[in-house]
Each structure stands twice: as C-alpha cells, then as structure tokens.
Amino acid sequence: MVLKTFGWSFAVTALGLVAAVLYGGWTGFGIVAILSILEISLSFDNAVVNAGILKKMNAFWQKIFLTIGILIAVFGMRLVFPVVIVAISAKIGPIEAVDLAMTDKDMYKQLVTDAHPSIAAFGGMFLLMIFLDFIFEDRDIKWLAWLERPLAKLGKVDMLSVCIALIVLLITSMTFAVNAHQHGGTHVNKAETVLISGIAGLITYLIVGGLSGHFENKLEEEEEREHEAEEEAKRTGRKNTGMALAGKAAFFMFLYLEVLDASFSFDGVIGAFAVTNDIVLMALGLGIGAMYVRSLTVYLVRQGTLDDYVYLEHGAHYAIGALAVILLVTIQYEIHEVITGSVGVILIAWSFISSVRRNKRIAAEEAAGGANLKKEVSGV
C-alpha cells in the first residue's frame, strides 16, 4: 500500500534531488531537501482536508488528482504562479518575468515580496471561509464541544460566515494593510489592494465552493436513487444516465480541490524565498513536497484514517483558521515559516491524540458492556 501510493513521490524525489545536484551542486541538493520538508510541514493540514473531499470520489478521479492535479500544483502554483505575480506587479510580459527570475534573483524576490499583501489577502480570505463554514456547521462528532456546540447554534444565522469574513477583511485593510511590509523593511499603504484582493478571494470561494457543494448534493441524491435507476434501466432497456451527473459533480469537487491547494500554496511559495531566490531550486523543492502531500491525501483516503481518527478533520480545519489569520497578519509583520508550520502540526497532532484517546475509551466501554452482558447471561 505504501509503495503503491507513494511510489511516484519516491521517484519524483530521486529525480528532483539528482536535478538539484546537477543544477546547483550539493548546495542545491540541501536547499531542495529543506524546501521539500518545508512544503510538507506547511501543507499536512491540506492533505487531511483534501482527504475528506477526495474520499467522496471514485478511483478514477483520485487518479486524476494524482496526475493532472499534481501537474497543476507543481507547474501552476510552484512555478508559473510566482512568475505571473512578478509579471503583474512589474507590469511586464511573462517571458521578461522568467528572464528576470533567472538573471536577477534579487529583483525577482523584491517584486514577489512587494506583491505579498495581495497574495495574503486573497489566500487568507479563501482559507478563512473554509474554516468559518466548518465551525458553524452542526456536526454529530464534536472535538472541542465547549466551543463547537455554541458556534453550531450561531451557524443557523444565514450568511454569518460571509459577514464575519467581510468584517475581518475590513479590519485588516484598516490596520495591517495601512502599514504593509515591503521588500527592504519599508512599509506602504496597501489598504485598497488588500481590500480588492480579499474580496476576490471571497468571491472565488463562494463560486467554486458553491458549485462543488451543489453538485456534491446532487451526487448524493443520485446515489440514493441509484439502485432504483438501475432496476428501471433493466426493465426498460434504457441506458442509465446517472454517471454523467456523477462526473460533473466529481469535476467540480476536483476544481474545488485545486483552488484549495492553491490557497494552501501561498505560504509555501512566499516562505520559500526565505531559503532561496532561485526559481529552479524553488520549483524542485516545492514540487517534491507537493507530490508527497498528494500521495498522503490518497493514503489517508484508502486507509480510512479519517474514519478511524475522527478528530483529524477538526484539527486540520482549526489549522486552516490559524493559517488564514497568520496570512493576514503577515501583510504587516514577518512571521517565520517554522512558526507557521508548527501551528498546523501541533493542532493536527493534538486532534490525532484526542482521536486515539476517544477510540480507547469507546473500546473500553464496549469491553465493559460485553463483560456485564456475559455476567448477566451466566447469572441467568
């Protein structure tokens, strides 16, 4: 199972490290290794959340997620995205941006750093909406019941998540964005940029999340009627058209996963500049890390880990909320990547330990119940 799921990740790691040595020597090897670990640590919560969505897809779409999805993740977000940011910020063509990335790495880093407020606002709002929609939903299984129970009651208010997100964005644009951090330690007013980018992130979430949720509900309804549809098709000899809807639903969930992955990638791409300005080494390191995150997502689905450790999804969403806040704070203040990565790891580890304790408690209660039943039968 491990080799089957992580085989491509191992292969990409070997090829990536060899390419790093050939391109940048052993120094390049070390940089790529560090970036790979950085990406995995920052994106572990991404894997858990992705697994919760991916488990609803069939094997075909899981394979698409590992093939086409990884191409989008590596070449789109880890290579093309930084170039696009530079092109937009410097108002130059993409070819000139690539040339700048290869020939003037310091200027390239400066342009990406100066574009960070808009990146952080877009990604922060998208991730914040994911977190808010999760905590305001009434769930059968609650991790921090003292917090989640009253929040679930508040969640009955229509559009509460959107209202809170807009309030947070407004406060951010009036505080952190007014004194936004730029390259060289200078600060400028980026209130308008942050406000526009944040609204764009919110709109993106509402469109993509809304479409994926709509078609997911349609898919669930179709699955409930699947048996009846199959029986009807056998009687009438007509072809069952349920798979078309399933394909459409899976496509929009796949699209949602890709946008979600893009939002998670912002901190990794920006944080990579603390390690290197070389776009080639950056793409190699982050690409290797992204491959492991995807393999880990599929592994969690196939092993049924989320079903066995029921609080993992909660911990991942709390990590998303923390990351959203961190992204918004970094508009003005620099926060080390170690802190960003540690917050997510700690929350997920905490939720994992809580899940293990829950499983032991349930097992003990079942064992005690079985023993009592046995005594009663023996007494009879």
mmCIF file of N, CA, C and O in Angstrom, residues 284-361:
data_model
loop_
_atom_site.group_PDB
_atom_site.id
_atom_site.type_symbol
_atom_site.label_atom_id
_atom_site.label_comp_id
_atom_site.label_asym_id
_atom_site.label_seq_id
_atom_site.Cartn_x
_atom_site.Cartn_y
_atom_site.Cartn_z
ATOM 1 N N LEU A 284 11.749 22.789 -7.764
ATOM 2 C CA LEU A 284 12.104 21.411 -7.460
ATOM 3 C C LEU A 284 11.703 21.043 -6.032
ATOM 4 O O LEU A 284 11.060 20.016 -5.785
ATOM 5 N N GLY A 285 12.074 21.879 -5.073
ATOM 6 C CA GLY A 285 11.784 21.586 -3.667
ATOM 7 C C GLY A 285 10.303 21.577 -3.353
ATOM 8 O O GLY A 285 9.781 20.633 -2.745
ATOM 9 N N LEU A 286 9.604 22.625 -3.789
ATOM 10 C CA LEU A 286 8.168 22.705 -3.515
ATOM 11 C C LEU A 286 7.405 21.640 -4.297
ATOM 12 O O LEU A 286 6.380 21.136 -3.834
ATOM 13 N N GLY A 287 7.913 21.307 -5.504
ATOM 14 C CA GLY A 287 7.259 20.262 -6.296
ATOM 15 C C GLY A 287 7.337 18.906 -5.622
ATOM 16 O O GLY A 287 6.360 18.153 -5.587
ATOM 17 N N ILE A 288 8.502 18.569 -5.068
ATOM 18 C CA ILE A 288 8.655 17.305 -4.342
ATOM 19 C C ILE A 288 7.716 17.278 -3.140
ATOM 20 O O ILE A 288 7.015 16.288 -2.894
ATOM 21 N N GLY A 289 7.681 18.376 -2.401
ATOM 22 C CA GLY A 289 6.796 18.444 -1.237
ATOM 23 C C GLY A 289 5.338 18.307 -1.613
ATOM 24 O O GLY A 289 4.565 17.604 -0.954
ATOM 25 N N ALA A 290 4.948 18.964 -2.714
ATOM 26 C CA ALA A 290 3.560 18.895 -3.176
ATOM 27 C C ALA A 290 3.178 17.474 -3.563
ATOM 28 O O ALA A 290 2.041 17.035 -3.336
ATOM 29 N N MET A 291 4.105 16.739 -4.133
ATOM 30 C CA MET A 291 3.836 15.354 -4.533
ATOM 31 C C MET A 291 3.559 14.496 -3.307
ATOM 32 O O MET A 291 2.648 13.660 -3.306
ATOM 33 N N TYR A 292 4.317 14.689 -2.242
ATOM 34 C CA TYR A 292 4.090 13.920 -1.012
ATOM 35 C C TYR A 292 2.759 14.276 -0.366
ATOM 36 O O TYR A 292 2.075 13.409 0.189
ATOM 37 N N VAL A 293 2.401 15.545 -0.433
ATOM 38 C CA VAL A 293 1.117 15.961 0.133
ATOM 39 C C VAL A 293 -0.028 15.267 -0.595
ATOM 40 O O VAL A 293 -0.988 14.784 0.008
ATOM 41 N N ARG A 294 0.071 15.159 -1.927
ATOM 42 C CA ARG A 294 -0.970 14.496 -2.692
ATOM 43 C C ARG A 294 -1.003 13.002 -2.406
ATOM 44 O O ARG A 294 -2.059 12.406 -2.258
ATOM 45 N N SER A 295 0.149 12.390 -2.332
ATOM 46 C CA SER A 295 0.196 10.960 -2.023
ATOM 47 C C SER A 295 -0.354 10.695 -0.629
ATOM 48 O O SER A 295 -1.078 9.712 -0.413
ATOM 49 N N LEU A 296 -0.033 11.567 0.300
ATOM 50 C CA LEU A 296 -0.537 11.417 1.661
ATOM 51 C C LEU A 296 -2.050 11.551 1.693
ATOM 52 O O LEU A 296 -2.730 10.825 2.431
ATOM 53 N N THR A 297 -2.587 12.442 0.860
ATOM 54 C CA THR A 297 -4.039 12.601 0.774
ATOM 55 C C THR A 297 -4.708 11.301 0.348
ATOM 56 O O THR A 297 -5.675 10.837 0.971
ATOM 57 N N VAL A 298 -4.187 10.688 -0.723
ATOM 58 C CA VAL A 298 -4.752 9.426 -1.210
ATOM 59 C C VAL A 298 -4.567 8.315 -0.181
ATOM 60 O O VAL A 298 -5.456 7.480 0.019
ATOM 61 N N TYR A 299 -3.433 8.301 0.506
ATOM 62 C CA TYR A 299 -3.169 7.282 1.524
ATOM 63 C C TYR A 299 -4.192 7.377 2.659
ATOM 64 O O TYR A 299 -4.714 6.359 3.125
ATOM 65 N N LEU A 300 -4.488 8.591 3.092
ATOM 66 C CA LEU A 300 -5.473 8.786 4.159
ATOM 67 C C LEU A 300 -6.849 8.278 3.734
ATOM 68 O O LEU A 300 -7.598 7.711 4.537
ATOM 69 N N VAL A 301 -7.170 8.480 2.449
ATOM 70 C CA VAL A 301 -8.472 8.026 1.939
ATOM 71 C C VAL A 301 -8.532 6.507 1.901
ATOM 72 O O VAL A 301 -9.487 5.885 2.379
ATOM 73 N N ARG A 302 -7.510 5.870 1.317
ATOM 74 C CA ARG A 302 -7.531 4.423 1.122
ATOM 75 C C ARG A 302 -7.387 3.649 2.426
ATOM 76 O O ARG A 302 -7.878 2.525 2.534
ATOM 77 N N GLN A 303 -6.730 4.233 3.397
ATOM 78 C CA GLN A 303 -6.578 3.575 4.698
ATOM 79 C C GLN A 303 -7.767 3.828 5.617
ATOM 80 O O GLN A 303 -7.867 3.218 6.684
ATOM 81 N N GLY A 304 -8.638 4.750 5.218
ATOM 82 C CA GLY A 304 -9.783 5.085 6.076
ATOM 83 C C GLY A 304 -9.375 5.770 7.358
ATOM 84 O O GLY A 304 -10.051 5.666 8.382
ATOM 85 N N THR A 305 -8.257 6.508 7.302
ATOM 86 C CA THR A 305 -7.720 7.138 8.512
ATOM 87 C C THR A 305 -8.685 8.138 9.115
ATOM 88 O O THR A 305 -8.815 8.243 10.338
ATOM 89 N N LEU A 306 -9.380 8.900 8.261
ATOM 90 C CA LEU A 306 -10.303 9.909 8.775
ATOM 91 C C LEU A 306 -11.486 9.272 9.490
ATOM 92 O O LEU A 306 -12.077 9.881 10.389
ATOM 93 N N ASP A 307 -11.847 8.047 9.089
ATOM 94 C CA ASP A 307 -12.935 7.345 9.777
ATOM 95 C C ASP A 307 -12.460 6.780 11.116
ATOM 96 O O ASP A 307 -13.236 6.700 12.070
ATOM 97 N N ASP A 308 -11.198 6.378 11.177
ATOM 98 C CA ASP A 308 -10.660 5.817 12.420
ATOM 99 C C ASP A 308 -10.292 6.898 13.425
ATOM 100 O O ASP A 308 -10.447 6.709 14.630
ATOM 101 N N TYR A 309 -9.789 8.012 12.928
ATOM 102 C CA TYR A 309 -9.369 9.110 13.804
ATOM 103 C C TYR A 309 -10.233 10.324 13.464
ATOM 104 O O TYR A 309 -9.861 11.179 12.664
ATOM 105 N N VAL A 310 -11.382 10.380 14.119
ATOM 106 C CA VAL A 310 -12.452 11.275 13.689
ATOM 107 C C VAL A 310 -12.175 12.748 13.958
ATOM 108 O O VAL A 310 -12.848 13.612 13.384
ATOM 109 N N TYR A 311 -11.201 13.061 14.818
ATOM 110 C CA TYR A 311 -10.934 14.461 15.122
ATOM 111 C C TYR A 311 -9.881 15.074 14.198
ATOM 112 O O TYR A 311 -9.605 16.271 14.293
ATOM 113 N N LEU A 312 -9.274 14.257 13.316
ATOM 114 C CA LEU A 312 -8.230 14.783 12.433
ATOM 115 C C LEU A 312 -8.758 15.912 11.549
ATOM 116 O O LEU A 312 -8.074 16.916 11.329
ATOM 117 N N GLU A 313 -9.952 15.726 11.026
ATOM 118 C CA GLU A 313 -10.529 16.743 10.154
ATOM 119 C C GLU A 313 -10.771 18.039 10.917
ATOM 120 O O GLU A 313 -10.589 19.133 10.378
ATOM 121 N N HIS A 314 -11.166 17.908 12.178
ATOM 122 C CA HIS A 314 -11.353 19.096 13.013
ATOM 123 C C HIS A 314 -10.028 19.829 13.194
ATOM 124 O O HIS A 314 -9.950 21.056 13.022
ATOM 125 N N GLY A 315 -8.980 19.062 13.551
ATOM 126 C CA GLY A 315 -7.682 19.680 13.766
ATOM 127 C C GLY A 315 -7.170 20.376 12.518
ATOM 128 O O GLY A 315 -6.582 21.467 12.597
ATOM 129 N N ALA A 316 -7.395 19.759 11.359
ATOM 130 C CA ALA A 316 -6.942 20.358 10.098
ATOM 131 C C ALA A 316 -7.659 21.673 9.822
ATOM 132 O O ALA A 316 -7.052 22.646 9.361
ATOM 133 N N HIS A 317 -8.947 21.731 10.111
ATOM 134 C CA HIS A 317 -9.696 22.962 9.865
ATOM 135 C C HIS A 317 -9.316 24.062 10.850
ATOM 136 O O HIS A 317 -9.303 25.247 10.486
ATOM 137 N N TYR A 318 -9.004 23.689 12.077
ATOM 138 C CA TYR A 318 -8.505 24.696 13.015
ATOM 139 C C TYR A 318 -7.149 25.209 12.538
ATOM 140 O O TYR A 318 -6.835 26.402 12.691
ATOM 141 N N ALA A 319 -6.334 24.322 11.963
ATOM 142 C CA ALA A 319 -5.052 24.739 11.403
ATOM 143 C C ALA A 319 -5.266 25.694 10.223
ATOM 144 O O ALA A 319 -4.503 26.643 10.034
ATOM 145 N N ILE A 320 -6.309 25.442 9.439
ATOM 146 C CA ILE A 320 -6.644 26.341 8.335
ATOM 147 C C ILE A 320 -7.004 27.721 8.868
ATOM 148 O O ILE A 320 -6.562 28.746 8.338
ATOM 149 N N GLY A 321 -7.810 27.749 9.924
ATOM 150 C CA GLY A 321 -8.177 29.027 10.531
ATOM 151 C C GLY A 321 -6.952 29.780 11.026
ATOM 152 O O GLY A 321 -6.829 31.001 10.832
ATOM 153 N N ALA A 322 -6.029 29.048 11.663
ATOM 154 C CA ALA A 322 -4.797 29.676 12.155
ATOM 155 C C ALA A 322 -3.959 30.207 11.001
ATOM 156 O O ALA A 322 -3.405 31.314 11.068
ATOM 157 N N LEU A 323 -3.876 29.423 9.919
ATOM 158 C CA LEU A 323 -3.098 29.841 8.758
ATOM 159 C C LEU A 323 -3.715 31.081 8.105
ATOM 160 O O LEU A 323 -2.990 31.978 7.648
ATOM 161 N N ALA A 324 -5.035 31.142 8.067
ATOM 162 C CA ALA A 324 -5.705 32.312 7.493
ATOM 163 C C ALA A 324 -5.350 33.574 8.280
ATOM 164 O O ALA A 324 -5.034 34.627 7.699
ATOM 165 N N VAL A 325 -5.382 33.454 9.598
ATOM 166 C CA VAL A 325 -5.031 34.595 10.450
ATOM 167 C C VAL A 325 -3.565 34.978 10.249
ATOM 168 O O VAL A 325 -3.227 36.168 10.139
ATOM 169 N N ILE A 326 -2.700 33.973 10.189
ATOM 170 C CA ILE A 326 -1.268 34.237 10.009
ATOM 171 C C ILE A 326 -1.015 34.955 8.688
ATOM 172 O O ILE A 326 -0.226 35.910 8.622
ATOM 173 N N LEU A 327 -1.681 34.516 7.621
ATOM 174 C CA LEU A 327 -1.509 35.166 6.323
ATOM 175 C C LEU A 327 -1.908 36.639 6.381
ATOM 176 O O LEU A 327 -1.213 37.506 5.827
ATOM 177 N N LEU A 328 -2.999 36.937 7.044
ATOM 178 C CA LEU A 328 -3.451 38.320 7.146
ATOM 179 C C LEU A 328 -2.492 39.153 8.000
ATOM 180 O O LEU A 328 -2.226 40.316 7.687
ATOM 181 N N VAL A 329 -1.960 38.556 9.059
ATOM 182 C CA VAL A 329 -1.014 39.268 9.918
ATOM 183 C C VAL A 329 0.291 39.560 9.170
ATOM 184 O O VAL A 329 0.909 40.619 9.351
ATOM 185 N N THR A 330 0.711 38.617 8.292
ATOM 186 C CA THR A 330 1.968 38.809 7.568
ATOM 187 C C THR A 330 1.902 39.936 6.549
ATOM 188 O O THR A 330 2.925 40.287 5.948
ATOM 189 N N ILE A 331 0.741 40.513 6.345
ATOM 190 C CA ILE A 331 0.651 41.687 5.481
ATOM 191 C C ILE A 331 1.508 42.813 6.057
ATOM 192 O O ILE A 331 2.144 43.568 5.307
ATOM 193 N N GLN A 332 1.571 42.887 7.382
ATOM 194 C CA GLN A 332 2.384 43.924 8.036
ATOM 195 C C GLN A 332 3.623 43.355 8.716
ATOM 196 O O GLN A 332 4.695 43.956 8.674
ATOM 197 N N TYR A 333 3.482 42.188 9.342
ATOM 198 C CA TYR A 333 4.578 41.640 10.130
ATOM 199 C C TYR A 333 5.131 40.365 9.480
ATOM 200 O O TYR A 333 4.389 39.581 8.897
ATOM 201 N N GLU A 334 6.438 40.172 9.611
ATOM 202 C CA GLU A 334 7.067 38.950 9.145
ATOM 203 C C GLU A 334 6.938 37.870 10.210
ATOM 204 O O GLU A 334 7.249 38.111 11.380
ATOM 205 N N ILE A 335 6.466 36.698 9.831
ATOM 206 C CA ILE A 335 6.343 35.557 10.740
ATOM 207 C C ILE A 335 7.144 34.408 10.160
ATOM 208 O O ILE A 335 6.955 34.042 8.999
ATOM 209 N N HIS A 336 8.020 33.840 10.951
ATOM 210 C CA HIS A 336 8.914 32.793 10.467
ATOM 211 C C HIS A 336 8.126 31.559 10.052
ATOM 212 O O HIS A 336 7.120 31.201 10.662
ATOM 213 N N GLU A 337 8.630 30.896 9.009
ATOM 214 C CA GLU A 337 7.938 29.719 8.477
ATOM 215 C C GLU A 337 7.855 28.591 9.498
ATOM 216 O O GLU A 337 6.938 27.770 9.452
ATOM 217 N N VAL A 338 8.828 28.522 10.401
ATOM 218 C CA VAL A 338 8.812 27.479 11.435
ATOM 219 C C VAL A 338 7.573 27.617 12.307
ATOM 220 O O VAL A 338 6.922 26.635 12.665
ATOM 221 N N ILE A 339 7.222 28.855 12.630
ATOM 222 C CA ILE A 339 6.018 29.108 13.438
ATOM 223 C C ILE A 339 4.775 28.712 12.656
ATOM 224 O O ILE A 339 3.872 28.035 13.176
ATOM 225 N N THR A 340 4.719 29.117 11.383
ATOM 226 C CA THR A 340 3.562 28.791 10.546
ATOM 227 C C THR A 340 3.356 27.291 10.442
ATOM 228 O O THR A 340 2.242 26.787 10.580
ATOM 229 N N GLY A 341 4.441 26.578 10.172
ATOM 230 C CA GLY A 341 4.338 25.126 10.043
ATOM 231 C C GLY A 341 4.039 24.442 11.362
ATOM 232 O O GLY A 341 3.274 23.468 11.408
ATOM 233 N N SER A 342 4.619 24.945 12.454
ATOM 234 C CA SER A 342 4.445 24.308 13.764
ATOM 235 C C SER A 342 3.003 24.390 14.250
ATOM 236 O O SER A 342 2.499 23.448 14.879
ATOM 237 N N VAL A 343 2.339 25.508 13.976
ATOM 238 C CA VAL A 343 0.951 25.672 14.421
ATOM 239 C C VAL A 343 0.069 24.571 13.847
ATOM 240 O O VAL A 343 -0.707 23.927 14.570
ATOM 241 N N GLY A 344 0.199 24.325 12.543
ATOM 242 C CA GLY A 344 -0.600 23.279 11.903
ATOM 243 C C GLY A 344 -0.268 21.900 12.422
ATOM 244 O O GLY A 344 -1.161 21.084 12.694
ATOM 245 N N VAL A 345 1.031 21.615 12.569
ATOM 246 C CA VAL A 345 1.455 20.297 13.055
ATOM 247 C C VAL A 345 0.952 20.051 14.473
ATOM 248 O O VAL A 345 0.468 18.959 14.796
ATOM 249 N N ILE A 346 1.036 21.064 15.333
ATOM 250 C CA ILE A 346 0.595 20.921 16.728
ATOM 251 C C ILE A 346 -0.907 20.650 16.804
ATOM 252 O O ILE A 346 -1.362 19.767 17.543
ATOM 253 N N LEU A 347 -1.689 21.402 16.043
ATOM 254 C CA LEU A 347 -3.144 21.227 16.072
ATOM 255 C C LEU A 347 -3.557 19.847 15.556
ATOM 256 O O LEU A 347 -4.432 19.193 16.132
ATOM 257 N N ILE A 348 -2.912 19.397 14.488
ATOM 258 C CA ILE A 348 -3.251 18.082 13.938
ATOM 259 C C ILE A 348 -2.789 16.973 14.875
ATOM 260 O O ILE A 348 -3.500 15.982 15.074
ATOM 261 N N ALA A 349 -1.607 17.138 15.467
ATOM 262 C CA ALA A 349 -1.118 16.141 16.434
ATOM 263 C C ALA A 349 -2.049 16.065 17.644
ATOM 264 O O ALA A 349 -2.353 14.972 18.149
ATOM 265 N N TRP A 350 -2.512 17.212 18.091
ATOM 266 C CA TRP A 350 -3.447 17.263 19.224
ATOM 267 C C TRP A 350 -4.739 16.535 18.873
ATOM 268 O O TRP A 350 -5.267 15.745 19.679
ATOM 269 N N SER A 351 -5.263 16.790 17.669
ATOM 270 C CA SER A 351 -6.507 16.133 17.266
ATOM 271 C C SER A 351 -6.295 14.629 17.095
ATOM 272 O O SER A 351 -7.204 13.833 17.378
ATOM 273 N N PHE A 352 -5.119 14.219 16.646
ATOM 274 C CA PHE A 352 -4.820 12.791 16.488
ATOM 275 C C PHE A 352 -4.789 12.104 17.853
ATOM 276 O O PHE A 352 -5.381 11.024 18.042
ATOM 277 N N ILE A 353 -4.114 12.725 18.816
ATOM 278 C CA ILE A 353 -4.046 12.157 20.176
ATOM 279 C C ILE A 353 -5.438 12.073 20.785
ATOM 280 O O ILE A 353 -5.792 11.074 21.433
ATOM 281 N N SER A 354 -6.237 13.108 20.572
ATOM 282 C CA SER A 354 -7.614 13.094 21.087
ATOM 283 C C SER A 354 -8.421 11.969 20.454
ATOM 284 O O SER A 354 -9.244 11.323 21.124
ATOM 285 N N SER A 355 -8.186 11.715 19.161
ATOM 286 C CA SER A 355 -8.891 10.629 18.474
ATOM 287 C C SER A 355 -8.486 9.275 19.044
ATOM 288 O O SER A 355 -9.333 8.392 19.237
ATOM 289 N N VAL A 356 -7.196 9.094 19.310
ATOM 290 C CA VAL A 356 -6.707 7.834 19.888
ATOM 291 C C VAL A 356 -7.331 7.603 21.257
ATOM 292 O O VAL A 356 -7.781 6.491 21.584
ATOM 293 N N ARG A 357 -7.374 8.639 22.071
ATOM 294 C CA ARG A 357 -7.988 8.518 23.401
ATOM 295 C C ARG A 357 -9.469 8.184 23.291
ATOM 296 O O ARG A 357 -9.985 7.375 24.069
ATOM 297 N N ARG A 358 -10.141 8.807 22.319
ATOM 298 C CA ARG A 358 -11.565 8.519 22.117
ATOM 299 C C ARG A 358 -11.762 7.061 21.741
ATOM 300 O O ARG A 358 -12.664 6.380 22.272
ATOM 301 N N ASN A 359 -10.924 6.551 20.837
ATOM 302 C CA ASN A 359 -11.041 5.156 20.409
ATOM 303 C C ASN A 359 -10.802 4.196 21.571
ATOM 304 O O ASN A 359 -11.488 3.179 21.708
ATOM 305 N N LYS A 360 -9.815 4.504 22.417
ATOM 306 C CA LYS A 360 -9.536 3.655 23.582
ATOM 307 C C LYS A 360 -10.691 3.676 24.572
ATOM 308 O O LYS A 360 -11.048 2.642 25.148
ATOM 309 N N ARG A 361 -11.276 4.866 24.744
ATOM 310 C CA ARG A 361 -12.395 4.983 25.682
ATOM 311 C C ARG A 361 -13.604 4.187 25.180
ATOM 312 O O ARG A 361 -14.254 3.479 25.963
#
